[in-house]
Short mmCIF file of C-alpha atoms in Angstrom, two decimals:
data_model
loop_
_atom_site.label_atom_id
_atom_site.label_comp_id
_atom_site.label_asym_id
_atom_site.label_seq_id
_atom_site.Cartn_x
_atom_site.Cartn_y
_atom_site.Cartn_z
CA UNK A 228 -16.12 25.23 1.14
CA UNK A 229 -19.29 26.82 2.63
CA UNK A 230 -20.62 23.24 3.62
CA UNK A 231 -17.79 21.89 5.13
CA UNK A 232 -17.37 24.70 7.39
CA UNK A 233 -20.35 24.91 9.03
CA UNK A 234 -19.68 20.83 9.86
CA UNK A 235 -16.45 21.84 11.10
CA UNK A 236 -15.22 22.01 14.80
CA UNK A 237 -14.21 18.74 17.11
CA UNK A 238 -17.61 17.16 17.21
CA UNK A 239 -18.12 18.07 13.68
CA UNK A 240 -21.71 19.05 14.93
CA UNK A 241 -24.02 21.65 13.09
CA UNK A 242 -25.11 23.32 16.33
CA UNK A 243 -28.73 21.58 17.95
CA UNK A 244 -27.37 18.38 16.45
CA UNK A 245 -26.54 17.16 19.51
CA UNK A 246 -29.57 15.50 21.04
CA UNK A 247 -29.59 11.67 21.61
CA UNK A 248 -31.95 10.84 18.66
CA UNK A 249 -29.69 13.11 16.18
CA UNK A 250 -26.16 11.48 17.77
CA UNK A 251 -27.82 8.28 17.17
CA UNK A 252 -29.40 8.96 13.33
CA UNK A 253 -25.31 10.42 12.81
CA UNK A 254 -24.01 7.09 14.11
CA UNK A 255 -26.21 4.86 11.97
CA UNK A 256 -25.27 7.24 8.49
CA UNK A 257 -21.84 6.75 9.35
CA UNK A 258 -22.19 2.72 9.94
CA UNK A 259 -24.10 2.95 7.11
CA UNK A 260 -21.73 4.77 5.07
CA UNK A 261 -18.47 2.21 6.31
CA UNK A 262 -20.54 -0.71 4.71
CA UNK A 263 -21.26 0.56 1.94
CA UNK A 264 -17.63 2.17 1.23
CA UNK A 265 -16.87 -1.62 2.12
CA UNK A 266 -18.91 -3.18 -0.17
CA UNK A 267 -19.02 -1.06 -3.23
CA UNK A 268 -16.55 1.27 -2.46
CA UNK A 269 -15.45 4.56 -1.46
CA UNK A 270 -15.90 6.37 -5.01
CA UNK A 271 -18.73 4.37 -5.78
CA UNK A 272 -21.07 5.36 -3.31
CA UNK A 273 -23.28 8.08 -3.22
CA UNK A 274 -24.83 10.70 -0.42
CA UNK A 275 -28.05 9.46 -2.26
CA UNK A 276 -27.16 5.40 -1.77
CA UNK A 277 -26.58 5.68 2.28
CA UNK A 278 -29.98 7.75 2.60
CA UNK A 279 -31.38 4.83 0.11
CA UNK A 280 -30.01 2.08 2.57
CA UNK A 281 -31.34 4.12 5.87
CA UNK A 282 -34.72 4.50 3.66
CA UNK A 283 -34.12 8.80 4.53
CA UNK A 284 -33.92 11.10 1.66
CA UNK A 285 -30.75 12.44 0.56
CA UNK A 286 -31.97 16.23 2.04
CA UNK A 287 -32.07 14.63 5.42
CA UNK A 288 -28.80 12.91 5.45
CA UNK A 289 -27.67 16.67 4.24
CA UNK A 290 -29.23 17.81 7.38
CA UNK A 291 -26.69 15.69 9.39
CA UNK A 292 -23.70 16.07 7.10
CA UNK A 293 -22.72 18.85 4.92
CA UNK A 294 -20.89 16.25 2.42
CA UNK A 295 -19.71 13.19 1.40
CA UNK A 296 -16.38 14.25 2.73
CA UNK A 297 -17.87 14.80 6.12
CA UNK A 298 -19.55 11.50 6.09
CA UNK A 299 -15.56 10.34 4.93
CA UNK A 300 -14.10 11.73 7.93
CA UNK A 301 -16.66 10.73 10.17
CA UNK A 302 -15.89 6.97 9.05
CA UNK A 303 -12.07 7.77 9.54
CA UNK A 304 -12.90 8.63 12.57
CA UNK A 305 -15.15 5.44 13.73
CA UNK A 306 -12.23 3.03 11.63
CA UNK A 307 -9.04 5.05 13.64
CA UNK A 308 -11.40 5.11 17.27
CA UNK A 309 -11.37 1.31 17.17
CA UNK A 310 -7.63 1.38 16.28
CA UNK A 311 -7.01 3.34 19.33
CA UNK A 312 -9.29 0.96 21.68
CA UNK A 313 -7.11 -1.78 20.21
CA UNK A 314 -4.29 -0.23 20.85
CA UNK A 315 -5.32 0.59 24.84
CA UNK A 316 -6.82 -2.52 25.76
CA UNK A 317 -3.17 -4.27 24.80
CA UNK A 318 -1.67 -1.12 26.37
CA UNK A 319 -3.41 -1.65 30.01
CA UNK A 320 -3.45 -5.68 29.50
CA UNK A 321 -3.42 -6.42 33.42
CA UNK A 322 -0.70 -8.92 35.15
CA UNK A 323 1.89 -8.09 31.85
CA UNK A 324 5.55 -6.32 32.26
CA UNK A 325 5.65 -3.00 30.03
CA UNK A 326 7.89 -4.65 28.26
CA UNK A 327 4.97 -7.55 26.92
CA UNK A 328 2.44 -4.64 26.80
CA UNK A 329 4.41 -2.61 24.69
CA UNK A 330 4.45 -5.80 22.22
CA UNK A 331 0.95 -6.43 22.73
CA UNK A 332 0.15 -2.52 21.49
CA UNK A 333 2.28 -2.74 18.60
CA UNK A 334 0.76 -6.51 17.21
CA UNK A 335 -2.65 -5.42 18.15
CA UNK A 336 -2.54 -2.40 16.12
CA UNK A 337 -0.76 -3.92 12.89
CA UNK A 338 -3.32 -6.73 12.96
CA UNK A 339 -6.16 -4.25 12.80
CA UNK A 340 -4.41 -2.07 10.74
CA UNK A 341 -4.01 -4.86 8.33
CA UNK A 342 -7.54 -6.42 9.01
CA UNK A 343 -9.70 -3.15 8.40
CA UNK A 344 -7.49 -1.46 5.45
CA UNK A 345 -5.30 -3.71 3.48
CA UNK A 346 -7.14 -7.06 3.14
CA UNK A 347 -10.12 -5.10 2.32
CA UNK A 348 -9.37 -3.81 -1.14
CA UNK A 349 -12.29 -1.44 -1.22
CA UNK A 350 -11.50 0.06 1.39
CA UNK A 351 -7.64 1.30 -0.07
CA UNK A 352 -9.35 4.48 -1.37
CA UNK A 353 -10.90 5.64 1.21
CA UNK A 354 -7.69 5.03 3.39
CA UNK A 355 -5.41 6.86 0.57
CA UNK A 356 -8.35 10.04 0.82
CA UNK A 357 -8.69 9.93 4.37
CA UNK A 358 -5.04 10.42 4.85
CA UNK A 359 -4.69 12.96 2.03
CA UNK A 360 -7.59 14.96 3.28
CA UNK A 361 -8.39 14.82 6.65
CA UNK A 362 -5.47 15.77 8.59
CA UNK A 363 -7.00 16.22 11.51
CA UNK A 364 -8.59 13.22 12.11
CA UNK A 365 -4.89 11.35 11.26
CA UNK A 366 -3.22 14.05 13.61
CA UNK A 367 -5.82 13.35 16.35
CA UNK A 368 -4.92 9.65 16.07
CA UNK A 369 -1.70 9.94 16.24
CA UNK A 370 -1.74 12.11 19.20
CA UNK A 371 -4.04 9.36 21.09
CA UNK A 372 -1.59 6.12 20.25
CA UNK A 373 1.59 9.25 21.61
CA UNK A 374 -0.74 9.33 24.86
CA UNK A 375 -0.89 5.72 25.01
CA UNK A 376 2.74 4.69 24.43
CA UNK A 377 3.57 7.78 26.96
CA UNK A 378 1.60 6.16 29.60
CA UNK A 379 2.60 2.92 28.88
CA UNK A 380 6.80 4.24 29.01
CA UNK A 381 5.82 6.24 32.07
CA UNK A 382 4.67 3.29 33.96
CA UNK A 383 7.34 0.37 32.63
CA UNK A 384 9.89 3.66 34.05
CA UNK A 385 7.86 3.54 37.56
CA UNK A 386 8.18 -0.34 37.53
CA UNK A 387 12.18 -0.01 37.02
CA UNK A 388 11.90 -2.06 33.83
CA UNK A 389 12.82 1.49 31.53
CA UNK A 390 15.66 3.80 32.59
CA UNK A 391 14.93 6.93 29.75
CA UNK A 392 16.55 10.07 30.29
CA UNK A 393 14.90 12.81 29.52
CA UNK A 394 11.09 13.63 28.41
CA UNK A 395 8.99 10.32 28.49
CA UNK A 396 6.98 11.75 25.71
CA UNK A 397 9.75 12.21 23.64
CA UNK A 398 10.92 8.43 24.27
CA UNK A 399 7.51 7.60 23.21
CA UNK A 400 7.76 9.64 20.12
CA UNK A 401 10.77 7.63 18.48
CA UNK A 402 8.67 4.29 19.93
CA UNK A 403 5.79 5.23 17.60
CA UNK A 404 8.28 6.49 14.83
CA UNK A 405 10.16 3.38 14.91
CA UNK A 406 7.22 1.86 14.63
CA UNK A 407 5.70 3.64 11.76
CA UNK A 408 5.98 0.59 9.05
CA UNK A 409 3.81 -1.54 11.24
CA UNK A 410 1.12 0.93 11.67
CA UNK A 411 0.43 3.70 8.86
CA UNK A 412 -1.77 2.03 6.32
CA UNK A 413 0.04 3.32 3.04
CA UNK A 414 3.41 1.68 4.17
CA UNK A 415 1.94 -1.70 4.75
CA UNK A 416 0.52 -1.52 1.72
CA UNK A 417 3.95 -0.75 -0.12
CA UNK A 418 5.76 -3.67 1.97
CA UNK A 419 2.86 -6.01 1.73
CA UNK A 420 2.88 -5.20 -2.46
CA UNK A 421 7.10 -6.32 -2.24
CA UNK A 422 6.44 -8.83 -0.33
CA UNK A 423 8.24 -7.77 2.49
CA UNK A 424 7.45 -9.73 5.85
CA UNK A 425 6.41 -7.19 8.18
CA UNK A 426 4.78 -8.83 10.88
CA UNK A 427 8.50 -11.35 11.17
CA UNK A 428 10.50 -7.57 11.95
CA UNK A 429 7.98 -6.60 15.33
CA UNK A 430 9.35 -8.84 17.83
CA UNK A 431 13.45 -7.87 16.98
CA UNK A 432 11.72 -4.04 16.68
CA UNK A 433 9.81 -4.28 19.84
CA UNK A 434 12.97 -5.60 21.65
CA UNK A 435 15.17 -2.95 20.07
CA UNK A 436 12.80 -0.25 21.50
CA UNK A 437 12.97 -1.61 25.01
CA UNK A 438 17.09 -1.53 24.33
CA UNK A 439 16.10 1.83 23.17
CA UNK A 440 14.39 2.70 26.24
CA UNK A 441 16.91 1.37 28.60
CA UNK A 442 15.83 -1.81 29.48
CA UNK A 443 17.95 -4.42 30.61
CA UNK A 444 17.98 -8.36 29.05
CA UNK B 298 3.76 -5.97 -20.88
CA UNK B 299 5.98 -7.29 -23.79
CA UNK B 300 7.40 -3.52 -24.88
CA UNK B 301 8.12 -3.70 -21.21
CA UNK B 302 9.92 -6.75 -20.47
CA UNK B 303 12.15 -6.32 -23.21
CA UNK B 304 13.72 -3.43 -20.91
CA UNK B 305 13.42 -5.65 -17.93
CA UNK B 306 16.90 -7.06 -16.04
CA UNK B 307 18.87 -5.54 -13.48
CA UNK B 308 20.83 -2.86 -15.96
CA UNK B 309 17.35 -2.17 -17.81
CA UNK B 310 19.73 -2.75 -21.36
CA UNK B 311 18.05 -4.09 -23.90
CA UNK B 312 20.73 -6.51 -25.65
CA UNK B 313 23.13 -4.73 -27.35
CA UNK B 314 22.63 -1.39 -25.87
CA UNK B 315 25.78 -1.35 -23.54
CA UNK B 316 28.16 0.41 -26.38
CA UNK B 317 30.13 3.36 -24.34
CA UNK B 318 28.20 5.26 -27.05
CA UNK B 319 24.41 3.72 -26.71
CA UNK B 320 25.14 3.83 -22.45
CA UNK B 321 26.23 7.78 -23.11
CA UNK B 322 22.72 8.10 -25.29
CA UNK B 323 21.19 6.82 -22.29
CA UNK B 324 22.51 8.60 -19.90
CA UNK B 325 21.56 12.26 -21.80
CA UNK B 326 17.69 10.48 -21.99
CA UNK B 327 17.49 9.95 -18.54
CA UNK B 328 19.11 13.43 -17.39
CA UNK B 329 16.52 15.13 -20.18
CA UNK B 330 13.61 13.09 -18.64
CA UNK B 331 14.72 14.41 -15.10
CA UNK B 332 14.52 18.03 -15.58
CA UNK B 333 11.56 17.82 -18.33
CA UNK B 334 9.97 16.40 -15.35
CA UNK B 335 10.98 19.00 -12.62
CA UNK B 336 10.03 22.03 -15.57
CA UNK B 337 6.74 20.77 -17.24
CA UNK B 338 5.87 17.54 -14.45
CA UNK B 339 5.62 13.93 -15.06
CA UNK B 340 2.38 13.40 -16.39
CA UNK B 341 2.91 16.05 -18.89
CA UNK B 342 6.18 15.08 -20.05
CA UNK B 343 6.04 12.87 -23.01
CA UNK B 344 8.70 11.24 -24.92
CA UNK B 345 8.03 13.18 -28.17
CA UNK B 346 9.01 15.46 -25.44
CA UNK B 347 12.02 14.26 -24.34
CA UNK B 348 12.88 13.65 -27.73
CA UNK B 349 12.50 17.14 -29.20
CA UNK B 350 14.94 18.10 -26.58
CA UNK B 351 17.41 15.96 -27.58
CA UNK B 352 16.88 16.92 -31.08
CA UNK B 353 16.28 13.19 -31.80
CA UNK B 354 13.31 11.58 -33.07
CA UNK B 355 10.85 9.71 -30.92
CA UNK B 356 11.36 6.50 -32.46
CA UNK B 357 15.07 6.84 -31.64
CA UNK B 358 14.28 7.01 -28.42
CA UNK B 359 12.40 4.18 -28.14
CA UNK B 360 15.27 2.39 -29.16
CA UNK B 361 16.99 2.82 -26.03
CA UNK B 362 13.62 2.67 -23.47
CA UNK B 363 11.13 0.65 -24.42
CA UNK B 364 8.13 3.13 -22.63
CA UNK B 365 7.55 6.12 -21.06
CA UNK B 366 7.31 3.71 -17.87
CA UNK B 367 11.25 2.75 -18.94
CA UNK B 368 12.54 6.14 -18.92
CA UNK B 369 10.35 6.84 -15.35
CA UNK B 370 12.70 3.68 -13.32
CA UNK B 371 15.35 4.94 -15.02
CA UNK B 372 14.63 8.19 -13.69
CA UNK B 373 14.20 6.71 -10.23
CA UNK B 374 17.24 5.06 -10.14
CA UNK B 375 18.89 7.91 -11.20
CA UNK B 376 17.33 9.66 -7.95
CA UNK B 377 17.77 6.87 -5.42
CA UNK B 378 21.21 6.32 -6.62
CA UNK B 379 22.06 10.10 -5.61
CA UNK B 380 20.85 9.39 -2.26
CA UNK B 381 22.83 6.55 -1.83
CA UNK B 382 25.79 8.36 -2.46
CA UNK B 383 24.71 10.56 -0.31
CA UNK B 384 23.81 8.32 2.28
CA UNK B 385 27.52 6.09 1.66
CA UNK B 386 29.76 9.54 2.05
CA UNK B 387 28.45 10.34 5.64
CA UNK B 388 28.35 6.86 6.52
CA UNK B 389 32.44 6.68 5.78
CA UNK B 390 33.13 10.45 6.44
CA UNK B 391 36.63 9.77 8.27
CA UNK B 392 37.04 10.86 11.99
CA UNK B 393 34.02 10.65 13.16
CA UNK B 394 32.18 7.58 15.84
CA UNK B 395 29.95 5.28 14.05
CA UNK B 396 27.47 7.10 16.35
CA UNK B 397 28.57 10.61 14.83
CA UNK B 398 28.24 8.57 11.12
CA UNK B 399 25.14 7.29 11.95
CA UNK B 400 23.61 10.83 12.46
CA UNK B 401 25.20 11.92 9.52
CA UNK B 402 23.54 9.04 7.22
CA UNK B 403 19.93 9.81 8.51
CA UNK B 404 20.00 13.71 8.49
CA UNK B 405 22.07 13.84 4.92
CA UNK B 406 19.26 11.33 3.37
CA UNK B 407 16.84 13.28 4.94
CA UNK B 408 18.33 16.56 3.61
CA UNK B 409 18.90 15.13 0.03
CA UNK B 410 15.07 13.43 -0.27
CA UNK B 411 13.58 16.98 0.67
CA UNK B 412 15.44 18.72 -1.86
CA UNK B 413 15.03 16.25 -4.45
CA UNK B 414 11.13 15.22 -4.07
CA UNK B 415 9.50 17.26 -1.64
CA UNK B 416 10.24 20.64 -1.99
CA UNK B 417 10.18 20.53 -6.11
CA UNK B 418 6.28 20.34 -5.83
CA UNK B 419 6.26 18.82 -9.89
CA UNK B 420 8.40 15.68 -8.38
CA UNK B 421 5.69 14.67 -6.56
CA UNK B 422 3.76 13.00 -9.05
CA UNK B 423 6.70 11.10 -10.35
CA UNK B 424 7.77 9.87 -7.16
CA UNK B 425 4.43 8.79 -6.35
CA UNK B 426 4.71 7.07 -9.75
CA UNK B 427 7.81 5.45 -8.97
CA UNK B 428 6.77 4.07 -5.83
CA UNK B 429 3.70 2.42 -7.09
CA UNK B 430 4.78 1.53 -10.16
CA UNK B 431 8.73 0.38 -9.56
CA UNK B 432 8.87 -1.89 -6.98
CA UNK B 433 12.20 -3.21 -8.03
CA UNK B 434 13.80 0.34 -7.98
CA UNK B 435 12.80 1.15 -4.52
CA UNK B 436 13.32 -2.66 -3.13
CA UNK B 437 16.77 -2.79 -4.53
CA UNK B 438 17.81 1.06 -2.94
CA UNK B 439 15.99 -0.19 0.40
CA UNK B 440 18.66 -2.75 0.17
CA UNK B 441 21.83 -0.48 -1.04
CA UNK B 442 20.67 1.65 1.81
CA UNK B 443 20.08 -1.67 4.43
CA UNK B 444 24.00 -2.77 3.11
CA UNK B 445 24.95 0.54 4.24
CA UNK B 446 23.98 0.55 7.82
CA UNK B 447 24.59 -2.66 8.78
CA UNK B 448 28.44 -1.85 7.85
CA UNK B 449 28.43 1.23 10.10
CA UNK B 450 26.90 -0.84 13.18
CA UNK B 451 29.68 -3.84 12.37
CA UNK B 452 32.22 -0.42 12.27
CA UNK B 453 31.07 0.41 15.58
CA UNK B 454 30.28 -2.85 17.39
CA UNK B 455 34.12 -4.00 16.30
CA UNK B 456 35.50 -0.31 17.91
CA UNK B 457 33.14 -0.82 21.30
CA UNK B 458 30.73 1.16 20.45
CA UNK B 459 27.52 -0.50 20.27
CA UNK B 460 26.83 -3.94 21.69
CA UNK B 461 24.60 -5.91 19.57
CA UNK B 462 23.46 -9.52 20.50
CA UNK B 463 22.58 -11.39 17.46
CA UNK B 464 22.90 -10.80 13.98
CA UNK B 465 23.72 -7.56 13.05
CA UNK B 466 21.55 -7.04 10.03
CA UNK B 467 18.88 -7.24 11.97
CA UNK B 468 19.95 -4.54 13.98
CA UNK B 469 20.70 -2.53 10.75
CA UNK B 470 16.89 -3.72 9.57
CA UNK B 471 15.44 -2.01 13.10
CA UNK B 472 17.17 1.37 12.30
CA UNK B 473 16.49 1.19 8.90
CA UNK B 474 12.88 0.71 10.23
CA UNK B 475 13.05 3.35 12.72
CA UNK B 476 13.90 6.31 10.74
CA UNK B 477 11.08 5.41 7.94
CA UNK B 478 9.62 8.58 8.77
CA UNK B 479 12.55 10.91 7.64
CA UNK B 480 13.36 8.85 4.77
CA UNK B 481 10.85 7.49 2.96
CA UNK B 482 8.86 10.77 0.50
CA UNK B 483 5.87 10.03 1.64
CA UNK B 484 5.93 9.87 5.15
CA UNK B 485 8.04 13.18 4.91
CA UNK B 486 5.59 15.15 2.33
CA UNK B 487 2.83 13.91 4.90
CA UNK B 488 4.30 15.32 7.90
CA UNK B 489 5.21 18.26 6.14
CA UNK B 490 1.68 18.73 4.79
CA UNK B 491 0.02 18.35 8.45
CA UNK B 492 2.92 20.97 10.25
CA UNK B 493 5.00 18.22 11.69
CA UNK B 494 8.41 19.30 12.26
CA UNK B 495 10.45 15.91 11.50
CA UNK B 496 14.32 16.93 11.65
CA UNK B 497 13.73 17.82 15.00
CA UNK B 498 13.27 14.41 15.97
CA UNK B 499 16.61 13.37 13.90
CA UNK B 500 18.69 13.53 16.88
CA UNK B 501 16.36 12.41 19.37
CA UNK B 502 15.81 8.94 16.85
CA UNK B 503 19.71 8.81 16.84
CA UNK B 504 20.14 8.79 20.07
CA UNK B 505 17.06 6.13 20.76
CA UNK B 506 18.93 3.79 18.12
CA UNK B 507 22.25 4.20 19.73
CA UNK B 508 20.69 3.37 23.12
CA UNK B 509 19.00 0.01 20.95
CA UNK B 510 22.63 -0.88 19.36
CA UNK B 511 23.89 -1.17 23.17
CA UNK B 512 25.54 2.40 23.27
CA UNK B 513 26.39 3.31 26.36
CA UNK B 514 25.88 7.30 27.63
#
């Protein structure tokens, strides 16, 4: 669409919307917009209903954001971003082996997976559209939580607790694979619906990623 | 639902539907339902549909499946049962290293669930469907699949191939885990969708699980 392309590119700026008091008026639509999709949400609420709540009119939230779905992406974006701090405060977690860290990421990040999508019912839609339409902002995550398992491998190999062969990043691409069930929304969702303990498998998973990455013990 | 839990039970036979001749009448409904679905799609298939085909009247039908929802599991187990044949011949293909076996269960599962549900766009639906809808049906192939692996690793930890401390099953649970990504539709039809080139991380994954059952090399 017409709209959605002039909001694209990596900022998802229209150009002069840069300037501290229209980055802050974005952020406050898009906090805006999370609450609401929280309490009433995602399909439910309107363009109109976050301008109501920010007392703007609806033209002037359209000034910001060419759509609903850019507003969407935007809060996929804040929701993932605090995934990814999460996931690098366990990651760099000072006086801890590689080893603990690399359990620390993994926990951390299934605990706020499961805290901001699946206990919140509401928020299961926007999850499901988020990953069905915005690609990018799910590719950009994942690429992040790669940097920060890389780093993580790269330093546990520098420490002599890891012995990989081969690329580092490619190590840390089966880590996050293997660790897919405990971190994509949609699949906790499925295992949470059978009742499958998830949480009980990322200890013996953790430890059979360190095996995987040649660690000793 | 009542209709519905008349069909329940592990064989899905209502009582007295397990003549050779009623199980044959099945059989012909669930293949019919399976390529109405790939043709026309699952939403638009009905059972008058399935019916016609058959040259049989709806009603007769419905004395076999109890629902549209009936004939859908059916369906499904018809699917995941393919895979697990699949999935069983590479895992006892003679000749080969439980490592070699191991590579041959993920990329033949792989293999079969694109052909079956990912390339033939009109699957999509159902196997969406199926997965939200037939818990049972994709529990109980998690587990034929689960059976599966865990006698490969006990195959190669009792010829000195892999070491495994502990139980086992667990181990089998952790690359059952692992390779999610290649083997569950949706993960696959996702990284599809966003360019993600999974079978080139087949051998990679292997080779990170081998290292995680205690392979050596």
């Amino acid at each position: 669409m017409e709209q959605d392309r002039i909001d694209a590119g990596p900022a998802g700026l229209r150009p002069g919307a840069d300037t501290p008091a229209a980055l802050e008026t974005r952020r406050r639509i898009v906090e805006t917009a999370e609450r609401l999709f929280r309490q009433f949400g995602y399909q439910k609420t309107t363009v109109a209903d976050i301008a109501a709540e920010l007392s703007m009119s609806p033209a002037n939230v359209y000034r910001f954001f060419a759509s609903k779905s850019s507003i969407t992406e935007a809060v996929a974006r804040l929701l993932t971003g605090e995934i990814e701090e999460v996931a690098h405060a366990a990651a760099t977690q000072p006086g801890l082996s590689a080893r603990e860290r690399l359990l620390g990421v993994i926990r951390a990040t299934y605990r706020a997976t499961v805290q901001r999508y699946i206990k919140d019912q509401r928020m299961h839609a926007m999850v499901h559209a988020a990953i069905d339409e915005n690609w990018e902002v799910v590719k950009a995550h994942k690429a992040v939580i790669l940097g920060i398992l890389t780093e993580l491998i790269r330093e546990g190999i520098a420490a002599g607790e890891f012995r990989v062969e081969g690329d580092p990043a490619v190590a840390a691409r089966c880590v996050q694979m293997a660790n897919i069930a405990t971190c994509h929304p949609l699949i906790i969702e499925h295992c949470l619906r059978a009742n499958e303990d998830l949480e009980e498998m990322i200890d013996p998973m953790v430890a059979f990623c360190c095996r995987g990455l040649g660690a000793q013990g």
